[in-house]
Coordinates of C-alpha atoms in Angstrom, one line a residue:
X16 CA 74.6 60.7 -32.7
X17 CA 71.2 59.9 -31.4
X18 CA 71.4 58.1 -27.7
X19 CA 68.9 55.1 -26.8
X20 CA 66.7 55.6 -24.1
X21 CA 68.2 52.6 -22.5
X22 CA 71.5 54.5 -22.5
X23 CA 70.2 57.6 -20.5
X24 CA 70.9 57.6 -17.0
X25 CA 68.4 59.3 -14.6
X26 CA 69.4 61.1 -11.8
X27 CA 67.6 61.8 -8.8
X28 CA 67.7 62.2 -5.2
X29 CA 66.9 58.4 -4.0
X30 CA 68.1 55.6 -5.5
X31 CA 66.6 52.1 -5.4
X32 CA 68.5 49.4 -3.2
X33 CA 70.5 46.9 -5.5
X34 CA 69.6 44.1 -2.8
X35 CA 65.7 44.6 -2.2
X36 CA 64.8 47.4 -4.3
X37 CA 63.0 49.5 -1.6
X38 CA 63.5 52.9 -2.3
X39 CA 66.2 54.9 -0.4
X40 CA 68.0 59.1 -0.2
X41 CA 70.7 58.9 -2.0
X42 CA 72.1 60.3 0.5
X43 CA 72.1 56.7 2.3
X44 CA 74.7 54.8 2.3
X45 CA 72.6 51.4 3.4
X46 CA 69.0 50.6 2.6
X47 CA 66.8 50.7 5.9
X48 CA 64.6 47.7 4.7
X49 CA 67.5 45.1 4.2
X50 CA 70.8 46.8 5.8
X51 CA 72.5 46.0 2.5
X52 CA 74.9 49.0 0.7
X53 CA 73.1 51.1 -1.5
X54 CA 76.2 52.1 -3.2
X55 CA 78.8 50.3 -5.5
X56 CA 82.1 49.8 -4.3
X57 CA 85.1 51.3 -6.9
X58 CA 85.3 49.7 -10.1
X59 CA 81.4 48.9 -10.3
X60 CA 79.4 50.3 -13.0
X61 CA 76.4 52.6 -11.7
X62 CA 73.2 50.5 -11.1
X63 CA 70.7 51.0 -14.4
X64 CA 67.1 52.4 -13.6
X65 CA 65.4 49.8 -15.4
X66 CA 67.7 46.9 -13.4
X67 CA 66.5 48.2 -10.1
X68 CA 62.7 48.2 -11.2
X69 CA 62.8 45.2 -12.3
X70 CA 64.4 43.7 -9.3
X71 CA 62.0 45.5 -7.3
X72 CA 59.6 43.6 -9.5
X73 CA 60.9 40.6 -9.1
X74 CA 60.8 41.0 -5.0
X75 CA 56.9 41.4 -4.9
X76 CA 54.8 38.9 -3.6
X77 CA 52.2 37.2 -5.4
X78 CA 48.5 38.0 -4.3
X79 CA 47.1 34.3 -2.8
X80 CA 50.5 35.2 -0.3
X81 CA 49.1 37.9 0.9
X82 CA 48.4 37.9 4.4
X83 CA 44.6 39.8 4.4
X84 CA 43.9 37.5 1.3
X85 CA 45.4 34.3 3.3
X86 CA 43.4 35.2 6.8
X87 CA 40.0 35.9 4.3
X88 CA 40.9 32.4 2.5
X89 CA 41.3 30.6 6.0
X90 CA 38.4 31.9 8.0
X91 CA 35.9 30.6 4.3
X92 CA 37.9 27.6 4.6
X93 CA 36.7 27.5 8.6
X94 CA 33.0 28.6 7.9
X95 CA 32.6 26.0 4.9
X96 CA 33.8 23.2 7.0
X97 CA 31.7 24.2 10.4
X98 CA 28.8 24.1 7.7
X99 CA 29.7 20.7 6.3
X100 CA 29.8 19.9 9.6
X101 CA 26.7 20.8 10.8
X102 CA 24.9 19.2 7.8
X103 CA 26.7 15.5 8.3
X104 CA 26.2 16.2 11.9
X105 CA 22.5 16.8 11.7
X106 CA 22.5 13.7 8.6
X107 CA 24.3 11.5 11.0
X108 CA 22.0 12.0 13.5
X109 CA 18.6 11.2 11.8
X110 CA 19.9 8.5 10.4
X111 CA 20.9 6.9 13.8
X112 CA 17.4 8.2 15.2
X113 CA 16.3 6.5 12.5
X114 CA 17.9 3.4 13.5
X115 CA 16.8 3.0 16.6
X116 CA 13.1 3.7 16.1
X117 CA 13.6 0.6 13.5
X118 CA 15.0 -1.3 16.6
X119 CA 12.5 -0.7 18.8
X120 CA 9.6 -1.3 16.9
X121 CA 11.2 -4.4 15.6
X122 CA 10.7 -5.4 18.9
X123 CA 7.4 -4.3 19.5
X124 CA 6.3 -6.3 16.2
X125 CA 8.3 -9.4 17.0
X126 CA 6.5 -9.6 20.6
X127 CA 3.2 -9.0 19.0
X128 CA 3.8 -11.6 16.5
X129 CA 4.6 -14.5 18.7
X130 CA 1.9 -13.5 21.2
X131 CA -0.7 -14.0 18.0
X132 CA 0.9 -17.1 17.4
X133 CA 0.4 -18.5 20.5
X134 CA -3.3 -17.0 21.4
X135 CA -4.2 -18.3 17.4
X136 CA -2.5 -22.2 18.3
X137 CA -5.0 -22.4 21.8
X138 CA -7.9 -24.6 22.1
X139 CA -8.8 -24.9 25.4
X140 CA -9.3 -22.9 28.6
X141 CA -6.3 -24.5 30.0
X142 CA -4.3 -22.9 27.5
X143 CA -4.9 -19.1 29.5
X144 CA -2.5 -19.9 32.0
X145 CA 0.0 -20.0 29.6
X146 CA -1.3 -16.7 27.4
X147 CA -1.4 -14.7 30.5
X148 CA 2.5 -15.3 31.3
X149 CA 3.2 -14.4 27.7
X150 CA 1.2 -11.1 27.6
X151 CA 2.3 -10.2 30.4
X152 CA 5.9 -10.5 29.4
X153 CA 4.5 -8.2 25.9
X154 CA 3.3 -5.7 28.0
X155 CA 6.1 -5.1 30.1
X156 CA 7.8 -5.5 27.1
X157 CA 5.9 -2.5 25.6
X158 CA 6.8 -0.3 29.1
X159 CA 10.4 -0.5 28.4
X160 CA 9.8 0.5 24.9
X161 CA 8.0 3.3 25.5
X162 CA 10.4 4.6 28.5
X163 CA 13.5 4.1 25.8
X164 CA 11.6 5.9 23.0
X165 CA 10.5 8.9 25.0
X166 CA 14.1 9.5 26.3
X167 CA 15.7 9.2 22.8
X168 CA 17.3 12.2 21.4
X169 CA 15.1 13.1 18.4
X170 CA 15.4 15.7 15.6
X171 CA 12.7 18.5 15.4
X172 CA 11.6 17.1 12.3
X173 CA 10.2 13.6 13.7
X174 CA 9.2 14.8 17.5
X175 CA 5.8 14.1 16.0
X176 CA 6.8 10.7 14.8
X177 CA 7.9 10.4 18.5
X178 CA 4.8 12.0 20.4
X179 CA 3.0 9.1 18.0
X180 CA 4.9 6.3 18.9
X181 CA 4.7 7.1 22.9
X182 CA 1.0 7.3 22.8
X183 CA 0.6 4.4 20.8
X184 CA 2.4 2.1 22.5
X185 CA 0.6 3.4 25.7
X186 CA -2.8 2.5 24.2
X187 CA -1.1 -0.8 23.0
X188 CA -0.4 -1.4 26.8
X189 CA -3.8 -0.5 28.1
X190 CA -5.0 -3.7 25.1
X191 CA -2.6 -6.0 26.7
X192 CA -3.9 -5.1 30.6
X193 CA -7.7 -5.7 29.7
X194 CA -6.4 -8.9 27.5
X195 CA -4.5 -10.4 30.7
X196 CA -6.9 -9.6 32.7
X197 CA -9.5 -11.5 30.7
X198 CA -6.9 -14.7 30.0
X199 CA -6.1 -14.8 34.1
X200 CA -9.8 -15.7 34.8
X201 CA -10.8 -17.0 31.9
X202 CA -14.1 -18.8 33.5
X203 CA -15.4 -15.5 34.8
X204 CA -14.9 -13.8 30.9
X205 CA -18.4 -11.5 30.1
X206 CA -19.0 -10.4 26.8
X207 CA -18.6 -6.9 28.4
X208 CA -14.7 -8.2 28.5
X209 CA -14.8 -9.0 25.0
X210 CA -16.3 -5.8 23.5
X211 CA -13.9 -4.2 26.1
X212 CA -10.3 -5.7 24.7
X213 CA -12.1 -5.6 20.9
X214 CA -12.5 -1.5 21.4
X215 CA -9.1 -0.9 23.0
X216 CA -7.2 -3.1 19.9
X217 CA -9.2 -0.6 17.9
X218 CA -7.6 2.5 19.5
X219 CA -4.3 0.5 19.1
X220 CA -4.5 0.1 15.7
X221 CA -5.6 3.7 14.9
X222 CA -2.9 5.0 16.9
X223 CA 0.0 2.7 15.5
X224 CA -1.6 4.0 12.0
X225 CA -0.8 7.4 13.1
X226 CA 3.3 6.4 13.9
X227 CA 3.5 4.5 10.1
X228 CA 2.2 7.9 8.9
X229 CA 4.7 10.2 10.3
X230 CA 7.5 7.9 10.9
X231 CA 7.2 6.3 7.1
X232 CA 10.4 4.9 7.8
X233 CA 9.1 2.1 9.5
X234 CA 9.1 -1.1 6.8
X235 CA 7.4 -3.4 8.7
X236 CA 3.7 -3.1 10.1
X237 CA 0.9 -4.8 12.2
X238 CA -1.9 -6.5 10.0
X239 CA -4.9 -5.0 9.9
X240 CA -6.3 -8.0 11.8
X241 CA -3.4 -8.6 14.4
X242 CA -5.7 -7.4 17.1
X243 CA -8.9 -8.8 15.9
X244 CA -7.2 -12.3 15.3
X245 CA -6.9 -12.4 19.5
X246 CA -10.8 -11.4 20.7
X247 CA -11.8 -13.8 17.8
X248 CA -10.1 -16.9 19.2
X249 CA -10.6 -15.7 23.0
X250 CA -14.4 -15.3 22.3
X251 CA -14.0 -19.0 20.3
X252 CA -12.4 -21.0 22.6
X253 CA -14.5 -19.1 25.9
X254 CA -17.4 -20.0 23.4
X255 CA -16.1 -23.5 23.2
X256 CA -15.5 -23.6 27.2
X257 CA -19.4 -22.8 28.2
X258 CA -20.7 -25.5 25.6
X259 CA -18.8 -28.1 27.1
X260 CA -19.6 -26.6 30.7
X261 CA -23.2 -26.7 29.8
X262 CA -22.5 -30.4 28.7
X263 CA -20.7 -31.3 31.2
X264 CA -23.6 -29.8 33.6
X265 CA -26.2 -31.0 31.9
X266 CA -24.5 -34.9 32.1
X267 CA -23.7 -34.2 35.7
X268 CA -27.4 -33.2 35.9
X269 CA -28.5 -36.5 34.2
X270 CA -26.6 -38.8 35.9
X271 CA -27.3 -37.4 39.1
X272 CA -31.1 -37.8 38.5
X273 CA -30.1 -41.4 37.2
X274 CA -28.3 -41.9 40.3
X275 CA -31.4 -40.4 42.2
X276 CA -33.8 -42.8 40.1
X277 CA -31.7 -45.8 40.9
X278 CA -31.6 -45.0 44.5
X279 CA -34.7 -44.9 44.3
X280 CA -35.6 -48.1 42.8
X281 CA -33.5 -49.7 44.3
X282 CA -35.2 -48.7 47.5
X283 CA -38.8 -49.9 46.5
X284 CA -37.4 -53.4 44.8
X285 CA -35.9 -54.3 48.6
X286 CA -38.8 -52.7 49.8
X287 CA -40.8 -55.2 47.3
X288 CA -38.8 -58.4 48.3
X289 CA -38.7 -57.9 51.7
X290 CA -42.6 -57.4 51.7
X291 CA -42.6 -60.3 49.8
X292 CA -40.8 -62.5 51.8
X293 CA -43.1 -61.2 54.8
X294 CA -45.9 -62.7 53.6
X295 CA -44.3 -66.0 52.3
X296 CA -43.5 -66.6 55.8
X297 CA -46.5 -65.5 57.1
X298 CA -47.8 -68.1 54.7
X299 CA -50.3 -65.6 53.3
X300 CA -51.4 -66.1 49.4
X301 CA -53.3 -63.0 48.9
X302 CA -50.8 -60.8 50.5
X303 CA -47.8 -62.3 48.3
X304 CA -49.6 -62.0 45.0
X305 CA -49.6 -58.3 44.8
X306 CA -46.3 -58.5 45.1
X307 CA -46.1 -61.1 42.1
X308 CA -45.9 -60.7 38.3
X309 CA -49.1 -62.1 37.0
X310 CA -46.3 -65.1 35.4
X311 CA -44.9 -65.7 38.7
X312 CA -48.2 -65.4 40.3
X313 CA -49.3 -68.7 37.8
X314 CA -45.7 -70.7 38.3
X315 CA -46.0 -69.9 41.9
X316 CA -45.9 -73.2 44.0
X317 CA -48.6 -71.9 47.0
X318 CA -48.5 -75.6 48.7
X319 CA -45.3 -74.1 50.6
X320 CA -47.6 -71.6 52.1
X321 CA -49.5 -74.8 54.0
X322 CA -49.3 -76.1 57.4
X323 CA -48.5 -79.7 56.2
X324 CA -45.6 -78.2 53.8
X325 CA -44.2 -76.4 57.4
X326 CA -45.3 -79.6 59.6
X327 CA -41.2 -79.9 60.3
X328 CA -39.7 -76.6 59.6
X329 CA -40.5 -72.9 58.8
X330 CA -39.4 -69.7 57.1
X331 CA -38.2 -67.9 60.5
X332 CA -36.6 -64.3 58.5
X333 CA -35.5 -62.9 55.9
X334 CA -32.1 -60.7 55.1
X335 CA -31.2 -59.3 51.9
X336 CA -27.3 -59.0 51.1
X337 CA -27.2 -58.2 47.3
X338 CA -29.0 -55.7 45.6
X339 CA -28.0 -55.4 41.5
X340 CA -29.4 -53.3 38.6
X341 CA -28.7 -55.6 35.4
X342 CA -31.1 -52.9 33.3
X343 CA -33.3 -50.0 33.6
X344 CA -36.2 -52.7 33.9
X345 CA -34.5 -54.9 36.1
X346 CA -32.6 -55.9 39.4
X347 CA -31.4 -59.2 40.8
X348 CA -32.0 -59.4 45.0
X349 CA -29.5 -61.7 47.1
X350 CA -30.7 -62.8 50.2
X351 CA -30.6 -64.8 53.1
X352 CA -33.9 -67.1 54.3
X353 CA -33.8 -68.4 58.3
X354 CA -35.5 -71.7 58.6
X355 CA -36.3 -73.2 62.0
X356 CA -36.3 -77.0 62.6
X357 CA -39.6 -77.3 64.9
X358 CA -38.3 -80.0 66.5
X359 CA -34.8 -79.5 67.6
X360 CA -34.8 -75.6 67.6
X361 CA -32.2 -75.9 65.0
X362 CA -32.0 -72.8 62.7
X363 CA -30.2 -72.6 59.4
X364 CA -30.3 -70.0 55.7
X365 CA -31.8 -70.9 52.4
X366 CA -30.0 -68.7 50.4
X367 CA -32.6 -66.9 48.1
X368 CA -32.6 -65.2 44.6
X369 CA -35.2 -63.0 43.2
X370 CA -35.7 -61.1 39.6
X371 CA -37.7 -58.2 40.3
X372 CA -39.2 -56.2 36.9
X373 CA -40.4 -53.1 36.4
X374 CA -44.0 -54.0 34.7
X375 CA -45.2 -51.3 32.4
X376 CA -48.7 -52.2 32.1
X377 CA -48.6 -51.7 36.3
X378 CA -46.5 -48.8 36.8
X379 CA -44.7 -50.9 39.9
X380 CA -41.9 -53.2 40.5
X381 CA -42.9 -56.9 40.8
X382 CA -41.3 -59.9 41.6
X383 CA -41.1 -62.3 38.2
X384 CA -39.3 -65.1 39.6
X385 CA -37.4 -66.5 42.7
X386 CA -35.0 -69.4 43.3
X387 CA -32.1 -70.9 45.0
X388 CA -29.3 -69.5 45.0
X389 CA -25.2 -70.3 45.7
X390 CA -24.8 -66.4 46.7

C-alpha cells in the first residue's frame, strides 16, 4: 500500500515548539523563546511537521510592523512634515511681510492725499499757516514710516523692495522739508524755492516708481502729478499774493501822493485866502485881484475897500477854522473876520465863506466867490 506524503513522519534532532514555533534540540524539554513544553504529555498524538510550519507561519510579523521599516517610516514622516513646515513657514511669512508693507504705504498714500487736498482747496497766503502744520504732521508722518519699514523682518526675496521703500520715503521727506519750509514764509518764497521743491518731488516720484517696481504688490499708487499738483498751486497763489502786493503798493503809493497833493493844496488855498483877506483889510484893490477869479474879480463889490465904506468900522483880522476839499478842483474855506467899531473900541467876527477853484487856464488856485456864512 502506497503511504501519502502527509502521512510520513520526519524525524530529526530538533523539533519545532507547538506554542511559538521557534525551533528547539529535541533534546529540550521547553522551548527557550516562549518557556512553553516542547513535548506532548501521554495520550497526545505526535505534533505533524507541516502543523508546526505552519504555526511558525502564522507567528511571523507582517513587514509595515517591522521595527527598521517602522523607524525608516517615522523619520520620512518627520523630514516631510519639517519640510511642509518650512514652506508654510516661509508662505506665512511673506504674506504677512506682505501685509504690512500694504499698511504702511496705505498710510503714506492717505497722508499724501489729504495734504494735496488741502494745498489744491488754498487761495490765499493766509492759507500757509495752516499747510505748514499739515506737512509737517506728513513728514513726521513719513519718519515713523520709514523707522517701522527698515526694522521689519523681510524675506530675502523683497530686501530690495525694502532698500526701495526706505530710500524713497527719505527723498519724500527731504520734498516735504523744502515744501514747509517754503509754506512757513510764504512772503519771502523765490523762484529758486519753487524749482527747488519741483526738483526734489521729481526724485520722489522716481524713487517711489522704483518701490511699485519691486514691491508689485502694492495696489494703490501716487499720480503722476501728486507732486506737481502742489508747486503748481504754491507758485499760483504766491503768484496771486505779489499781484495784489503790487496793487496794494501801488494804491498805497497813489493815495499817498493824493494825500501829498491834497496837503498840499490845501496849503496854498489857506495860503490864497489868507492873502486874500490881507489885502481886503488893507483895503487894497490891486493886491486882492490876483488873488480873484477873473468872475469874482467883475462881481466884486470894491466900494468896501473905501474910507467912507470903513468911516464906522473896519476889517481888524482874519482866522480861518474850516478848510474842505468838495473836489479835485475845489475847496470851501471857513473863517472868522474881526471887525472893530472905531468908536467905541468894540470888536466883533463876521463869519466868512470862500469857494476857492483851481483855474486851469492859470495853473493857480483863485478865489471864485465869498460870502456870509452861519459856520
Amino acid at each position: 500500500m502506497t503511504k501519502k506524503a502527509t502521512d510520513i513522519k520526519i524525524r530529526t534532532d530538533n523539533i519545532y515548539c507547538p506554542s511559538c514555533g521557534a525551533i528547539q534540540k529535541n533534546s529540550e524539554n521547553f522551548c527557550g523563546h516562549c518557556g512553553e513544553s516542547l513535548h506532548k504529555k501521554s495520550g497526545e498524538e505526535e505534533v505533524k511537521t507541516e502543523d508546526l510550519i505552519d504555526n511558525q507561519k502564522k507567528k511571523r510579523k507582517p513587514f509595515y510592523k517591522n521595527k527598521i521599516f517602522l523607524a525608516f517610516f517615522a523619520l520620512f514622516l518627520i523630514s516631510a512634515s519639517a519640510l511642509a513646515a518650512t514652506f508654510y513657514f516661509k508662505s506665512n511669512e511673506g504674506e504677512q511681510y506682505k501685509t504690512k508693507v500694504r499698511g504702511i504705504w496705505q498710510t503714506v498714500y492717505n497722508e499724501n492725499d489729504a495734504l494735496n487736498k488741502e494745498v489744491t482747496a488754498m487761495n490765499e497766503m493766509e492759507s500757509f499757516k495752516n499747510i505748514a502744520l499739515k506737512i509737517k504732521s506728513v513728514e513726521g508722518m513719513a519718519g515713523d514710516k520709514q523707522d517701522e519699514i527698515t526694522k521689519l523682518n523681510t524675506p530675502e526675496n523683497y530686501k530690495d523692495g525694502k532698500d526701495a521703500f526706505v530710500l524713497a520715503l527719505s527723498d519724500y521727506k527731504s520734498y516735504l522739508q523744502s515744501l514747509r519750509s517754503a509754506a512757513d514764509n510764504p512772503s519771502k518764497m523765490t523762484d529758486q524755492d519753487i524749482e527747488d521743491i519741483d526738483n526734489l518731488g521729481e526724485t520722489a516720484k522716481i524713487s517711489f516708481s522704483k518701490v511699485y517696481t519691486r514691491l508689485d504688490f502694492i495696489d494703490s499708487k501716487l499720480s503722476d502729478d501728486t507732486f506737481t499738483v502742489v508747486v503748481t498751486k504754491f507758485q499760483e497763489v504766491r503768484a496771486s499774493y505779489e499781484e495784489k502786493l503790487a496793487s496794494d503798493e501801488q494804491q498805497t503809493a497813489e493815495k499817498e501822493r493824493k494825500d501829498k497833493q491834497t496837503a498840499d493844496d490845501k496849503a496854498k488855498v489857506e495860503s490864497l485866502v489868507t492873502s486874500f483877506m490881507n489885502a481886503y483889510i488893507a483895503g487894497n484893490e490891486n493886491e486882492l485881484k490876483k488873488y480873484m477869479s477873473s468872475a469874482f474879480q467883475k462881481e466884486f463889490n470894491y466900494a468896501d475897500l473905501s474910507t467912507d465904506a470903513r468911516m464906522y468900522s473896519y476889517p481888524e483880522s482874519f482866522r480861518i477854522t474850516i478848510t474842505k476839499k468838495t473836489s479835485d478842483s475845489q475847496y470851501d474855506v471857513y473863517g472868522r473876520e474881526l471887525q472893530v467899531d472905531r468908536e467905541s473900541g468894540s470888536k466883533w467876527t463876521i463869519n466868512r465863506y470862500f469857494a476857492v477853484v483851481w483855474v486851469q487856464s492859470d495853473s493857480k488856485w483863485l478865489v471864485d466867490r465869498w460870502d456870509i456864512s452861519s459856520e
